[in-house]
Tab-separated table of N, CA and C and ligand atoms in Angstrom:
chain	number	residue	atom	x	y	z
A	1	MET	N	0.840	-1.205	0.000
A	1	MET	CA	0.000	0.000	0.000
A	1	MET	C	0.879	1.260	0.000
A	2	THR	N	0.589	2.191	-0.918
A	2	THR	CA	1.388	3.410	-0.987
A	2	THR	C	0.902	4.406	0.070
A	3	ARG	N	1.675	5.515	0.210
A	3	ARG	CA	1.308	6.516	1.203
A	3	ARG	C	-0.064	7.126	0.892
A	4	HIS	N	-0.312	7.423	-0.432
A	4	HIS	CA	-1.611	8.037	-0.731
A	4	HIS	C	-2.746	7.053	-0.524
A	5	ASP	N	-2.495	5.751	-0.740
A	5	ASP	CA	-3.528	4.749	-0.467
A	5	ASP	C	-3.892	4.779	1.014
A	6	ALA	N	-2.856	4.839	1.869
A	6	ALA	CA	-3.081	4.792	3.313
A	6	ALA	C	-3.899	5.995	3.768
A	7	ALA	N	-3.564	7.175	3.242
A	7	ALA	CA	-4.296	8.384	3.627
A	7	ALA	C	-5.744	8.287	3.171
A	8	GLU	N	-5.941	7.795	1.936
A	8	GLU	CA	-7.284	7.733	1.365
A	8	GLU	C	-8.157	6.722	2.105
A	9	CYS	N	-7.533	5.602	2.532
A	9	CYS	CA	-8.287	4.549	3.209
A	9	CYS	C	-9.024	5.084	4.432
A	10	GLN	N	-8.431	6.094	5.086
A	10	GLN	CA	-9.038	6.587	6.314
A	10	GLN	C	-10.367	7.282	6.042
A	11	SER	N	-10.537	7.881	4.846
A	11	SER	CA	-11.737	8.680	4.641
A	11	SER	C	-12.653	8.159	3.537
A	12	VAL	N	-12.185	7.244	2.722
A	12	VAL	CA	-12.991	6.752	1.604
A	12	VAL	C	-13.311	5.275	1.797
A	13	GLY	N	-14.615	4.967	1.755
A	13	GLY	CA	-15.030	3.580	1.919
A	13	GLY	C	-15.493	2.988	0.598
A	14	LEU	N	-15.162	1.722	0.375
A	14	LEU	CA	-15.628	1.009	-0.821
A	14	LEU	C	-16.789	0.097	-0.438
A	15	ALA	N	-17.759	-0.027	-1.332
A	15	ALA	CA	-18.885	-0.928	-1.083
A	15	ALA	C	-19.342	-1.507	-2.410
A	16	PRO	N	-19.911	-2.719	-2.374
A	16	PRO	CA	-20.478	-3.258	-3.617
A	16	PRO	C	-21.577	-2.312	-4.100
A	17	MET	N	-21.622	-2.063	-5.419
A	17	MET	CA	-22.646	-1.157	-5.952
A	17	MET	C	-24.033	-1.785	-5.858
A	18	GLU	N	-25.010	-0.962	-5.491
A	18	GLU	CA	-26.421	-1.368	-5.439
A	18	GLU	C	-27.196	-0.519	-6.443
A	19	PRO	N	-28.397	-0.974	-6.866
A	19	PRO	CA	-29.186	-0.190	-7.818
A	19	PRO	C	-29.413	1.260	-7.368
A	20	VAL	N	-29.508	1.485	-6.072
A	20	VAL	CA	-29.761	2.845	-5.562
A	20	VAL	C	-28.618	3.806	-5.912
A	21	HIS	N	-27.433	3.276	-6.203
A	21	HIS	CA	-26.294	4.131	-6.558
A	21	HIS	C	-26.308	4.553	-8.033
A	22	ALA	N	-27.179	3.943	-8.836
A	22	ALA	CA	-27.125	4.139	-10.296
A	22	ALA	C	-27.221	5.608	-10.719
A	23	PRO	N	-28.145	6.418	-10.159
A	23	PRO	CA	-28.217	7.821	-10.617
A	23	PRO	C	-26.916	8.583	-10.385
A	24	ALA	N	-26.273	8.381	-9.238
A	24	ALA	CA	-25.014	9.098	-8.955
A	24	ALA	C	-23.896	8.586	-9.856
A	25	VAL	N	-23.874	7.290	-10.123
A	25	VAL	CA	-22.856	6.711	-11.019
A	25	VAL	C	-23.054	7.260	-12.432
A	26	LEU	N	-24.302	7.304	-12.882
A	26	LEU	CA	-24.597	7.841	-14.219
A	26	LEU	C	-24.131	9.299	-14.310
A	27	ALA	N	-24.407	10.076	-13.286
A	27	ALA	CA	-24.042	11.501	-13.295
A	27	ALA	C	-22.528	11.688	-13.275
A	28	LEU	N	-21.813	10.901	-12.477
A	28	LEU	CA	-20.349	11.039	-12.438
A	28	LEU	C	-19.742	10.647	-13.784
A	29	GLY	N	-20.277	9.583	-14.388
A	29	GLY	CA	-19.786	9.183	-15.714
A	29	GLY	C	-19.996	10.290	-16.734
A	30	ARG	N	-21.182	10.924	-16.683
A	30	ARG	CA	-21.463	12.027	-17.625
A	30	ARG	C	-20.512	13.186	-17.403
A	31	GLN	N	-20.058	13.340	-16.154
A	31	GLN	CA	-19.137	14.434	-15.838
A	31	GLN	C	-17.730	14.153	-16.384
A	32	VAL	N	-17.269	12.914	-16.277
A	32	VAL	CA	-15.853	12.656	-16.612
A	32	VAL	C	-15.628	12.027	-17.985
A	33	TYR	N	-16.652	11.404	-18.581
A	33	TYR	CA	-16.478	10.829	-19.924
A	33	TYR	C	-16.983	11.833	-20.953
A	34	ASP	N	-16.251	11.958	-22.050
A	34	ASP	CA	-16.748	12.760	-23.174
A	34	ASP	C	-17.635	11.839	-24.015
A	35	THR	N	-18.927	11.890	-23.738
A	35	THR	CA	-19.844	10.929	-24.359
A	35	THR	C	-20.124	11.246	-25.833
A	36	SER	N	-19.468	12.287	-26.359
A	36	SER	CA	-19.658	12.583	-27.782
A	36	SER	C	-18.658	11.809	-28.641
A	37	VAL	N	-17.669	11.167	-27.999
A	37	VAL	CA	-16.657	10.424	-28.774
A	37	VAL	C	-16.489	9.003	-28.258
A	38	LYS	N	-16.120	8.120	-29.174
A	38	LYS	CA	-15.817	6.735	-28.829
A	38	LYS	C	-14.649	6.706	-27.865
A	39	PRO	N	-14.569	5.805	-26.901
A	39	PRO	CA	-15.500	4.711	-26.665
A	39	PRO	C	-16.577	5.041	-25.625
A	40	TYR	N	-16.789	6.335	-25.393
A	40	TYR	CA	-17.680	6.708	-24.294
A	40	TYR	C	-19.124	6.957	-24.737
A	41	THR	N	-19.375	6.840	-26.050
A	41	THR	CA	-20.725	7.119	-26.548
A	41	THR	C	-21.762	6.134	-26.003
A	42	SER	N	-21.306	4.976	-25.531
A	42	SER	CA	-22.279	3.990	-25.045
A	42	SER	C	-22.584	4.164	-23.553
A	43	TRP	N	-22.029	5.222	-22.941
A	43	TRP	CA	-22.302	5.441	-21.516
A	43	TRP	C	-23.787	5.763	-21.308
A	44	SER	N	-24.455	4.971	-20.501
A	44	SER	CA	-25.902	5.108	-20.326
A	44	SER	C	-26.341	4.303	-19.106
A	45	LEU	N	-27.587	4.500	-18.737
A	45	LEU	CA	-28.163	3.707	-17.649
A	45	LEU	C	-28.161	2.230	-18.020
A	46	SER	N	-28.407	1.928	-19.313
A	46	SER	CA	-28.406	0.505	-19.727
A	46	SER	C	-27.028	-0.104	-19.608
A	47	ALA	N	-25.974	0.710	-19.889
A	47	ALA	CA	-24.608	0.191	-19.769
A	47	ALA	C	-24.325	-0.174	-18.309
A	48	ILE	N	-24.803	0.665	-17.403
A	48	ILE	CA	-24.625	0.396	-15.967
A	48	ILE	C	-25.413	-0.854	-15.582
A	49	ALA	N	-26.683	-0.880	-16.010
A	49	ALA	CA	-27.567	-1.994	-15.635
A	49	ALA	C	-27.061	-3.315	-16.190
A	50	GLY	N	-26.443	-3.274	-17.366
A	50	GLY	CA	-25.921	-4.500	-17.985
A	50	GLY	C	-24.941	-5.207	-17.058
A	51	HIS	N	-24.097	-4.430	-16.391
A	51	HIS	CA	-23.133	-5.046	-15.469
A	51	HIS	C	-23.788	-5.405	-14.130
A	52	LEU	N	-24.608	-4.477	-13.646
A	52	LEU	CA	-25.222	-4.684	-12.330
A	52	LEU	C	-26.181	-5.873	-12.331
A	53	ASP	N	-26.847	-6.082	-13.464
A	53	ASP	CA	-27.834	-7.160	-13.597
A	53	ASP	C	-27.215	-8.474	-14.036
A	54	ALA	N	-25.910	-8.475	-14.316
A	54	ALA	CA	-25.266	-9.689	-14.827
A	54	ALA	C	-25.283	-10.788	-13.769
A	55	GLU	N	-25.108	-12.015	-14.239
A	55	GLU	CA	-25.104	-13.161	-13.322
A	55	GLU	C	-23.989	-13.013	-12.280
A	56	ALA	N	-22.835	-12.508	-12.732
A	56	ALA	CA	-21.713	-12.300	-11.803
A	56	ALA	C	-21.202	-10.872	-11.942
A	57	PRO	N	-21.856	-9.931	-11.249
A	57	PRO	CA	-21.414	-8.535	-11.331
A	57	PRO	C	-20.137	-8.306	-10.521
A	58	ALA	N	-19.374	-7.307	-10.922
A	58	ALA	CA	-18.177	-6.906	-10.168
A	58	ALA	C	-18.167	-5.373	-10.164
A	59	CYS	N	-19.162	-4.806	-9.504
A	59	CYS	CA	-19.378	-3.353	-9.511
A	59	CYS	C	-19.200	-2.816	-8.088
A	60	TRP	N	-18.345	-1.820	-7.967
A	60	TRP	CA	-18.027	-1.247	-6.655
A	60	TRP	C	-18.149	0.264	-6.709
A	61	VAL	N	-18.511	0.837	-5.562
A	61	VAL	CA	-18.548	2.296	-5.453
A	61	VAL	C	-17.644	2.724	-4.302
A	62	ALA	N	-17.119	3.950	-4.425
A	62	ALA	CA	-16.316	4.542	-3.352
A	62	ALA	C	-17.047	5.786	-2.878
A	63	PHE	N	-17.169	5.925	-1.564
A	63	PHE	CA	-17.857	7.083	-0.991
A	63	PHE	C	-16.929	7.877	-0.087
A	64	ALA	N	-17.001	9.200	-0.188
A	64	ALA	CA	-16.261	10.086	0.711
A	64	ALA	C	-17.256	11.091	1.279
A	65	ASP	N	-17.346	11.151	2.565
A	65	ASP	CA	-18.270	12.077	3.241
A	65	ASP	C	-19.687	11.983	2.672
A	66	GLY	N	-20.133	10.768	2.434
A	66	GLY	CA	-21.499	10.548	1.985
A	66	GLY	C	-21.749	10.805	0.511
A	67	ALA	N	-20.731	11.231	-0.230
A	67	ALA	CA	-20.918	11.484	-1.671
A	67	ALA	C	-20.101	10.494	-2.490
A	68	LEU	N	-20.592	10.197	-3.694
A	68	LEU	CA	-19.892	9.250	-4.560
A	68	LEU	C	-18.542	9.839	-4.988
A	69	ALA	N	-17.464	9.079	-4.731
A	69	ALA	CA	-16.118	9.543	-5.103
A	69	ALA	C	-15.570	8.753	-6.278
A	70	GLY	N	-16.169	7.596	-6.571
A	70	GLY	CA	-15.683	6.802	-7.697
A	70	GLY	C	-16.508	5.543	-7.869
A	71	PHE	N	-16.309	4.899	-9.012
A	71	PHE	CA	-16.990	3.619	-9.264
A	71	PHE	C	-16.193	2.793	-10.252
A	72	VAL	N	-16.459	1.496	-10.217
A	72	VAL	CA	-15.950	0.594	-11.251
A	72	VAL	C	-17.076	-0.362	-11.608
A	73	LEU	N	-17.225	-0.622	-12.899
A	73	LEU	CA	-18.282	-1.516	-13.365
A	73	LEU	C	-17.656	-2.640	-14.179
A	74	GLY	N	-17.904	-3.858	-13.742
A	74	GLY	CA	-17.414	-5.016	-14.476
A	74	GLY	C	-18.346	-6.186	-14.261
A	75	SER	N	-18.130	-7.237	-15.021
A	75	SER	CA	-18.897	-8.470	-14.842
A	75	SER	C	-18.207	-9.593	-15.606
A	76	MET	N	-18.644	-10.808	-15.342
A	76	MET	CA	-18.046	-11.952	-16.030
A	76	MET	C	-18.505	-11.989	-17.483
A	77	GLY	N	-17.577	-12.385	-18.357
A	77	GLY	CA	-17.871	-12.540	-19.776
A	77	GLY	C	-17.306	-11.388	-20.581
A	78	PHE	N	-16.582	-11.727	-21.637
A	78	PHE	CA	-16.043	-10.709	-22.558
A	78	PHE	C	-16.128	-11.289	-23.956
A	79	ASP	N	-16.854	-10.613	-24.830
A	79	ASP	CA	-17.160	-11.178	-26.146
A	79	ASP	C	-17.716	-12.590	-25.947
A	80	GLN	N	-17.101	-13.568	-26.575
A	80	GLN	CA	-17.647	-14.924	-26.435
A	80	GLN	C	-16.955	-15.720	-25.331
A	81	ARG	N	-16.074	-15.078	-24.588
A	81	ARG	CA	-15.337	-15.805	-23.553
A	81	ARG	C	-16.046	-15.689	-22.206
A	82	ALA	N	-16.728	-16.773	-21.811
A	82	ALA	CA	-17.445	-16.760	-20.538
A	82	ALA	C	-16.496	-16.791	-19.354
A	83	ASP	N	-15.238	-17.225	-19.576
A	83	ASP	CA	-14.288	-17.363	-18.467
A	83	ASP	C	-13.391	-16.137	-18.304
A	84	TRP	N	-13.656	-15.074	-19.075
A	84	TRP	CA	-12.914	-13.824	-18.900
A	84	TRP	C	-13.798	-12.823	-18.176
A	85	GLY	N	-13.196	-12.088	-17.247
A	85	GLY	CA	-13.910	-10.995	-16.620
A	85	GLY	C	-13.673	-9.726	-17.415
A	86	ASN	N	-14.643	-8.812	-17.377
A	86	ASN	CA	-14.536	-7.548	-18.107
A	86	ASN	C	-14.636	-6.388	-17.126
A	87	LEU	N	-13.568	-5.612	-17.037
A	87	LEU	CA	-13.611	-4.365	-16.256
A	87	LEU	C	-13.848	-3.270	-17.293
A	88	GLU	N	-15.077	-2.779	-17.389
A	88	GLU	CA	-15.389	-1.909	-18.536
A	88	GLU	C	-15.337	-0.415	-18.228
A	89	TRP	N	-15.835	-0.014	-17.050
A	89	TRP	CA	-15.946	1.421	-16.767
A	89	TRP	C	-15.340	1.721	-15.412
A	90	ILE	N	-14.594	2.794	-15.341
A	90	ILE	CA	-14.047	3.212	-14.046
A	90	ILE	C	-13.916	4.734	-14.047
A	91	ALA	N	-14.149	5.325	-12.912
A	91	ALA	CA	-13.990	6.780	-12.815
A	91	ALA	C	-13.797	7.181	-11.359
A	92	THR	N	-13.036	8.243	-11.177
A	92	THR	CA	-12.901	8.889	-9.874
A	92	THR	C	-13.332	10.342	-10.047
A	93	ALA	N	-14.117	10.835	-9.109
A	93	ALA	CA	-14.548	12.242	-9.175
A	93	ALA	C	-13.314	13.138	-9.163
A	94	PRO	N	-13.310	14.183	-10.006
A	94	PRO	CA	-12.123	15.037	-10.122
A	94	PRO	C	-11.533	15.488	-8.783
A	95	ALA	N	-12.374	15.819	-7.820
A	95	ALA	CA	-11.868	16.310	-6.521
A	95	ALA	C	-11.098	15.246	-5.756
A	96	HIS	N	-11.273	13.989	-6.143
A	96	HIS	CA	-10.632	12.891	-5.405
A	96	HIS	C	-9.559	12.170	-6.206
A	97	GLN	N	-9.264	12.650	-7.413
A	97	GLN	CA	-8.284	11.939	-8.250
A	97	GLN	C	-6.874	12.062	-7.676
A	98	GLY	N	-6.063	11.062	-8.005
A	98	GLY	CA	-4.659	11.073	-7.583
A	98	GLY	C	-4.435	10.662	-6.143
A	99	ARG	N	-5.451	10.018	-5.554
A	99	ARG	CA	-5.333	9.620	-4.142
A	99	ARG	C	-5.518	8.121	-3.951
A	100	GLY	N	-5.397	7.372	-5.031
A	100	GLY	CA	-5.418	5.914	-4.893
A	100	GLY	C	-6.782	5.265	-4.957
A	101	ILE	N	-7.839	6.045	-5.217
A	101	ILE	CA	-9.188	5.451	-5.206
A	101	ILE	C	-9.376	4.474	-6.370
A	102	ALA	N	-8.982	4.890	-7.571
A	102	ALA	CA	-9.177	3.999	-8.732
A	102	ALA	C	-8.375	2.716	-8.565
A	103	GLY	N	-7.196	2.822	-8.009
A	103	GLY	CA	-6.400	1.611	-7.769
A	103	GLY	C	-7.153	0.644	-6.868
A	104	ARG	N	-7.754	1.175	-5.817
A	104	ARG	CA	-8.522	0.315	-4.902
A	104	ARG	C	-9.726	-0.287	-5.619
A	105	LEU	N	-10.380	0.509	-6.466
A	105	LEU	CA	-11.551	0.015	-7.200
A	105	LEU	C	-11.146	-1.091	-8.185
A	106	VAL	N	-10.019	-0.896	-8.881
A	106	VAL	CA	-9.544	-1.923	-9.824
A	106	VAL	C	-9.297	-3.236	-9.076
A	107	ARG	N	-8.627	-3.124	-7.938
A	107	ARG	CA	-8.297	-4.347	-7.197
A	107	ARG	C	-9.559	-5.032	-6.655
A	108	ALA	N	-10.539	-4.242	-6.213
A	108	ALA	CA	-11.795	-4.840	-5.716
A	108	ALA	C	-12.528	-5.550	-6.851
A	109	CYS	N	-12.580	-4.907	-8.012
A	109	CYS	CA	-13.269	-5.499	-9.170
A	109	CYS	C	-12.570	-6.793	-9.601
A	110	CYS	N	-11.248	-6.759	-9.686
A	110	CYS	CA	-10.491	-7.945	-10.115
A	110	CYS	C	-10.649	-9.087	-9.110
A	111	ARG	N	-10.666	-8.725	-7.827
A	111	ARG	CA	-10.843	-9.755	-6.787
A	111	ARG	C	-12.208	-10.430	-6.952
A	112	THR	N	-13.246	-9.632	-7.182
A	112	THR	CA	-14.591	-10.192	-7.355
A	112	THR	C	-14.647	-11.105	-8.579
A	113	LEU	N	-14.015	-10.661	-9.668
A	113	LEU	CA	-14.027	-11.461	-10.895
A	113	LEU	C	-13.238	-12.757	-10.709
A	114	THR	N	-12.133	-12.664	-9.996
A	114	THR	CA	-11.330	-13.874	-9.732
A	114	THR	C	-12.142	-14.860	-8.903
A	115	GLU	N	-12.847	-14.336	-7.891
A	115	GLU	CA	-13.674	-15.220	-7.049
A	115	GLU	C	-14.804	-15.851	-7.860
A	116	ALA	N	-15.228	-15.135	-8.925
A	116	ALA	CA	-16.303	-15.670	-9.776
A	116	ALA	C	-15.755	-16.663	-10.805
A	117	GLY	N	-14.433	-16.861	-10.813
A	117	GLY	CA	-13.849	-17.881	-11.690
A	117	GLY	C	-13.144	-17.343	-12.921
A	118	ALA	N	-12.883	-16.033	-12.968
A	118	ALA	CA	-12.233	-15.478	-14.161
A	118	ALA	C	-10.820	-16.034	-14.337
A	119	ALA	N	-10.523	-16.456	-15.569
A	119	ALA	CA	-9.170	-16.909	-15.895
A	119	ALA	C	-8.297	-15.706	-16.215
A	120	ALA	N	-8.918	-14.598	-16.614
A	120	ALA	CA	-8.214	-13.345	-16.907
A	120	ALA	C	-9.226	-12.212	-16.808
A	121	VAL	N	-8.718	-11.017	-16.578
A	121	VAL	CA	-9.590	-9.840	-16.585
A	121	VAL	C	-9.133	-8.948	-17.736
A	122	VAL	N	-10.100	-8.495	-18.543
A	122	VAL	CA	-9.812	-7.702	-19.733
A	122	VAL	C	-10.412	-6.313	-19.579
A	123	THR	N	-9.653	-5.317	-20.021
A	123	THR	CA	-10.174	-3.957	-20.043
A	123	THR	C	-9.654	-3.285	-21.296
A	124	ASP	N	-10.384	-2.328	-21.847
A	124	ASP	CA	-9.795	-1.600	-22.976
A	124	ASP	C	-9.611	-0.138	-22.593
A	125	VAL	N	-8.551	0.422	-23.134
A	125	VAL	CA	-8.154	1.786	-22.781
A	125	VAL	C	-7.996	2.587	-24.064
A	126	GLU	N	-8.654	3.711	-24.136
A	126	GLU	CA	-8.559	4.588	-25.309
A	126	GLU	C	-7.114	5.095	-25.412
A	127	SER	N	-6.586	5.149	-26.636
A	127	SER	CA	-5.136	5.346	-26.811
A	127	SER	C	-4.604	6.638	-26.196
A	128	ARG	N	-5.438	7.682	-26.092
A	128	ARG	CA	-4.940	8.949	-25.515
A	128	ARG	C	-5.111	9.027	-24.001
A	129	ASN	N	-5.731	7.997	-23.420
A	129	ASN	CA	-6.023	8.049	-21.984
A	129	ASN	C	-4.825	7.516	-21.184
A	130	THR	N	-3.814	8.355	-21.039
A	130	THR	CA	-2.573	7.911	-20.393
A	130	THR	C	-2.782	7.608	-18.908
A	131	ALA	N	-3.687	8.347	-18.251
A	131	ALA	CA	-3.950	8.095	-16.830
A	131	ALA	C	-4.521	6.693	-16.641
A	132	SER	N	-5.476	6.335	-17.503
A	132	SER	CA	-6.102	5.027	-17.395
A	132	SER	C	-5.097	3.909	-17.725
A	133	ALA	N	-4.277	4.126	-18.761
A	133	ALA	CA	-3.269	3.114	-19.122
A	133	ALA	C	-2.293	2.905	-17.966
A	134	ALA	N	-1.858	4.014	-17.332
A	134	ALA	CA	-0.922	3.898	-16.206
A	134	ALA	C	-1.583	3.183	-15.033
A	135	LEU	N	-2.861	3.506	-14.801
A	135	LEU	CA	-3.611	2.853	-13.721
A	135	LEU	C	-3.638	1.339	-13.929
A	136	MET	N	-3.931	0.927	-15.158
A	136	MET	CA	-4.039	-0.511	-15.428
A	136	MET	C	-2.681	-1.201	-15.325
A	137	ARG	N	-1.642	-0.558	-15.900
A	137	ARG	CA	-0.294	-1.156	-15.809
A	137	ARG	C	0.121	-1.297	-14.341
A	138	ARG	N	-0.162	-0.297	-13.570
A	138	ARG	CA	0.203	-0.278	-12.143
A	138	ARG	C	-0.469	-1.424	-11.403
A	139	ASN	N	-1.591	-1.912	-11.956
A	139	ASN	CA	-2.350	-2.964	-11.288
A	139	ASN	C	-2.286	-4.308	-12.017
A	140	GLY	N	-1.196	-4.507	-12.730
A	140	GLY	CA	-0.917	-5.842	-13.266
A	140	GLY	C	-1.437	-6.141	-14.649
A	141	PHE	N	-2.074	-5.173	-15.302
A	141	PHE	CA	-2.546	-5.405	-16.670
A	141	PHE	C	-1.385	-5.193	-17.643
A	142	VAL	N	-1.351	-6.023	-18.673
A	142	VAL	CA	-0.302	-5.940	-19.685
A	142	VAL	C	-0.983	-5.716	-21.028
A	143	GLU	N	-0.411	-4.824	-21.829
A	143	GLU	CA	-1.024	-4.500	-23.123
A	143	GLU	C	-1.154	-5.724	-24.013
A	144	GLY	N	-2.343	-5.924	-24.580
A	144	GLY	CA	-2.556	-7.008	-25.536
A	144	GLY	C	-2.686	-6.410	-26.924
A	145	VAL	N	-3.611	-6.926	-27.689
A	145	VAL	CA	-3.798	-6.472	-29.064
A	145	VAL	C	-4.348	-5.041	-29.088
A	146	THR	N	-3.953	-4.271	-30.117
A	146	THR	CA	-4.475	-2.917	-30.296
A	146	THR	C	-5.494	-2.932	-31.432
A	147	VAL	N	-6.651	-2.359	-31.169
A	147	VAL	CA	-7.672	-2.231	-32.210
A	147	VAL	C	-7.893	-0.744	-32.464
A	148	THR	N	-7.763	-0.321	-33.715
A	148	THR	CA	-7.951	1.091	-34.046
A	148	THR	C	-9.270	1.258	-34.785
A	149	LEU	N	-10.064	2.204	-34.333
A	149	LEU	CA	-11.334	2.479	-34.994
A	149	LEU	C	-11.057	3.364	-36.212
A	150	PHE	N	-11.329	2.862	-37.409
A	150	PHE	CA	-11.178	3.656	-38.627
A	150	PHE	C	-12.535	4.275	-38.953
A	151	VAL	N	-12.548	5.550	-39.201
A	151	VAL	CA	-13.805	6.242	-39.476
A	151	VAL	C	-13.731	6.892	-40.846
A	152	ARG	N	-14.735	6.670	-41.675
A	152	ARG	CA	-14.806	7.321	-42.993
A	152	ARG	C	-15.867	8.402	-42.942
A	153	GLU	N	-15.436	9.643	-42.914
A	153	GLU	CA	-16.396	10.743	-42.881
A	153	GLU	C	-17.158	10.789	-44.199
A	154	VAL	N	-18.473	11.024	-44.150
A	154	VAL	CA	-19.276	11.085	-45.381
A	154	VAL	C	-19.893	12.473	-45.539
B	1	COA	C1	-8.198	7.174	-14.755
B	1	COA	C2	-8.781	7.539	-13.401
B	1	COA	C3	-9.941	6.582	-13.082
B	1	COA	C4	-7.685	7.385	-12.312
B	1	COA	O1	-8.299	7.624	-11.051
B	1	COA	P1	-7.456	8.018	-9.749
B	1	COA	O2	-8.308	7.708	-8.569
B	1	COA	O3	-6.970	9.394	-9.894
B	1	COA	O4	-6.231	7.007	-9.829
B	1	COA	P2	-5.303	6.549	-8.616
B	1	COA	O5	-5.046	7.727	-7.737
B	1	COA	O6	-5.867	5.328	-7.992
B	1	COA	O7	-3.967	6.196	-9.373
B	1	COA	C5	-3.533	4.857	-9.507
B	1	COA	C6	-2.426	4.821	-10.533
B	1	COA	O8	-2.918	5.265	-11.809
B	1	COA	C7	-1.944	6.053	-12.459
B	1	COA	N1	-2.503	7.393	-12.686
B	1	COA	C8	-3.661	7.887	-12.220
B	1	COA	N2	-3.882	9.131	-12.667
B	1	COA	C9	-2.827	9.424	-13.465
B	1	COA	C10	-2.488	10.564	-14.262
B	1	COA	N3	-3.281	11.653	-14.334
B	1	COA	N4	-1.329	10.501	-14.973
B	1	COA	C11	-0.532	9.427	-14.925
B	1	COA	N5	-0.811	8.317	-14.189
B	1	COA	C12	-1.944	8.318	-13.470
B	1	COA	C13	-0.717	6.047	-11.585
B	1	COA	O9	0.107	4.984	-12.015
B	1	COA	C14	-1.288	5.735	-10.218
B	1	COA	O10	-0.440	5.027	-9.382
B	1	COA	P3	0.755	5.743	-8.567
B	1	COA	O11	0.247	7.105	-8.143
B	1	COA	O12	0.989	4.824	-7.423
B	1	COA	O13	1.856	5.808	-9.559
B	1	COA	C15	-9.267	9.029	-13.358
B	1	COA	O14	-8.243	9.843	-13.917
B	1	COA	C16	-10.557	9.272	-14.095
B	1	COA	O15	-11.650	9.140	-13.535
B	1	COA	N6	-10.472	9.675	-15.379
B	1	COA	C17	-11.682	9.978	-16.172
B	1	COA	C18	-12.481	8.727	-16.484
B	1	COA	C19	-11.695	7.738	-17.329
B	1	COA	O16	-10.990	8.108	-18.254
B	1	COA	N7	-11.875	6.436	-16.996
B	1	COA	C20	-11.189	5.364	-17.710
B	1	COA	C21	-11.925	4.891	-18.908
B	1	COA	S1	-13.382	3.950	-18.522
């Protein structure tokens, strides 16, 4: 545990996400994701519900002083691989960034997926999102295949 993790642990609590958290999670996502561009255009209540309603959800929220400070949304299954866990969405509220919250959320999500039988956990990171890439590398993820979205303007 790093120094910032230790400081954050004292004031920020993690809990499994419940349906009652969905409005705050949706609002925080709208605040931090640019939903006008890929891959964030699919951010929606249905995207949240898809993970929360899954047979094996791995969704966690972080609270600081009674307000949502971060979330992670994942569940078992990635494409056709039922034995892979998918960590799809993660965010920390701007006021709380850089204090170890996302790291704790990643580890909680991965632990839940491992307990559910995941042989691997997969996440995708947009190429310009250096903070997210560093977060994942810091937590044991290794870069796999790169997929580039080609767009033909009409
Ligand atoms: C990416 C994001 C979730 C990181 O949240 P955070 O709580 O600030 O991250 P942490 O404090 O837990 O940092 C953990 C590690 O991530 C890396 N990291 C986090 N923010 C970083 C930044 N701005 N630049 C470089 N590395 C960063 C570091 O390696 C850090 O570990 P270290 O400080 O021990 O070196 C946050 O910046 C965010 O919400 N961004 C907007 C939403 C987003 O892009 N989500 C990902 C796509 S779904």
